[in-house]
Amino acid sequence: MSGTFTVGAQDVLLVVDVQNDFCPGGALAVPDGDQVVPVINALAGKFAHVVLTQDWHPAGHHSFTTSHPGTKPFDTVEVSYGPQIMWPDHCVQGTRGAAFRDDLLTDRAELVLRKGYHREIDSYSAFYENDRKTHTGLAGYLRERGFKRVFATGLAFDFCVRYSAEDAHREGFESIVIEDACRSIDLNGSVADTQALFKKLGIRCIKASEIGA
Ligand SMILES: [Zn+2]
């Protein structure tokens, strides 16, 4: 099936964290993460509006194992806002790992939203940091620009895409995930949890081929 969704002036393509560190060879590689790039590049040609997010941590960020001696990657630690997964150091501001993939077409992006820059709070979502209270400003930006539908893509499906899509819905946008423009980490059943959550909230998962030319 193709052309199910005709995209227009009130639709935005949200491209989550397509950065070197989340792709093979990076510090926190998502399996086959690089394979989202051609899919997203083709989609970006169909949308009038494209927003990119960029995970952008200061050195010593509290989501890093190196900030919690004795922990190892993927452990969970209790921090001020609740449980936080420990990640290998990644996407440190200004490093090559934090840069977008060289093959990602970024010229048409109208906004690059950086997140995760508060040392003590992680931010999976493009809308709220992990305390689930601190806004990134994206909801206000999208509302002021009159957008109604958010089509989420990128890395990783079961973390930053998941929370971004959930929060787009929470903020009153129609939230749609383009599943073949995402790849997953799949930690402790996180993919199944994400799919169940999307189903519960009515967030549709579609294929890139369902976006009309
Ligand atoms: Zn991060």
Coordinates of N, CA, C and O and ligand atoms in Angstrom, one line a residue, residues 22 28 55-57 61 63-64 87 90-91 115 122-124, ligand 1:
F22 N 25.2 6.6 17.8 CA 24.1 5.7 17.8 C 24.2 4.7 16.5 O 23.2 3.9 16.4
L28 N 27.5 4.1 21.4 CA 26.2 3.4 21.9 C 25.5 3.0 20.7 O 24.4 3.5 20.4
D55 N 21.2 14.4 20.5 CA 21.6 14.2 21.9 C 22.9 14.9 22.1 O 23.8 14.8 21.3
W56 N 22.9 15.7 23.2 CA 24.0 16.7 23.3 C 24.4 16.8 24.8 O 24.0 17.8 25.5
H57 N 25.3 15.9 25.2 CA 25.6 15.8 26.7 C 26.9 16.5 27.0 O 27.9 16.4 26.3
H61 N 28.1 13.6 32.2 CA 26.7 13.6 32.3 C 26.2 12.4 33.2 O 26.9 11.4 33.2
S63 N 23.9 10.3 33.0 CA 23.5 9.1 32.4 C 24.7 8.2 32.0 O 24.5 7.1 31.6
F64 N 25.9 8.6 32.3 CA 27.1 7.9 31.9 C 27.6 7.0 33.0 O 27.6 7.4 34.2
W87 N 24.4 4.5 30.6 CA 24.8 4.3 29.2 C 26.3 4.5 29.1 O 26.9 5.2 29.9
H90 N 28.5 8.9 25.7 CA 28.1 9.1 24.3 C 27.6 10.5 24.0 O 27.2 11.2 24.9
C91 N 27.7 10.9 22.7 CA 27.2 12.2 22.3 C 27.6 13.3 23.2 O 26.8 14.2 23.6
K115 N 19.2 18.2 23.1 CA 18.6 17.8 24.3 C 19.7 17.0 25.1 O 20.7 16.5 24.6
D122 N 18.8 13.3 32.2 CA 18.8 12.8 30.9 C 17.6 13.2 30.1 O 16.6 13.7 30.7
S123 N 17.6 13.1 28.8 CA 16.4 13.5 28.0 C 16.3 12.5 26.8 O 16.9 12.7 25.8
Y124 N 15.4 11.5 27.0 CA 15.1 10.7 25.9 C 14.2 11.4 24.9 O 14.4 11.3 23.7
Ligands
ZN1 ZN 22.1 10.3 25.6

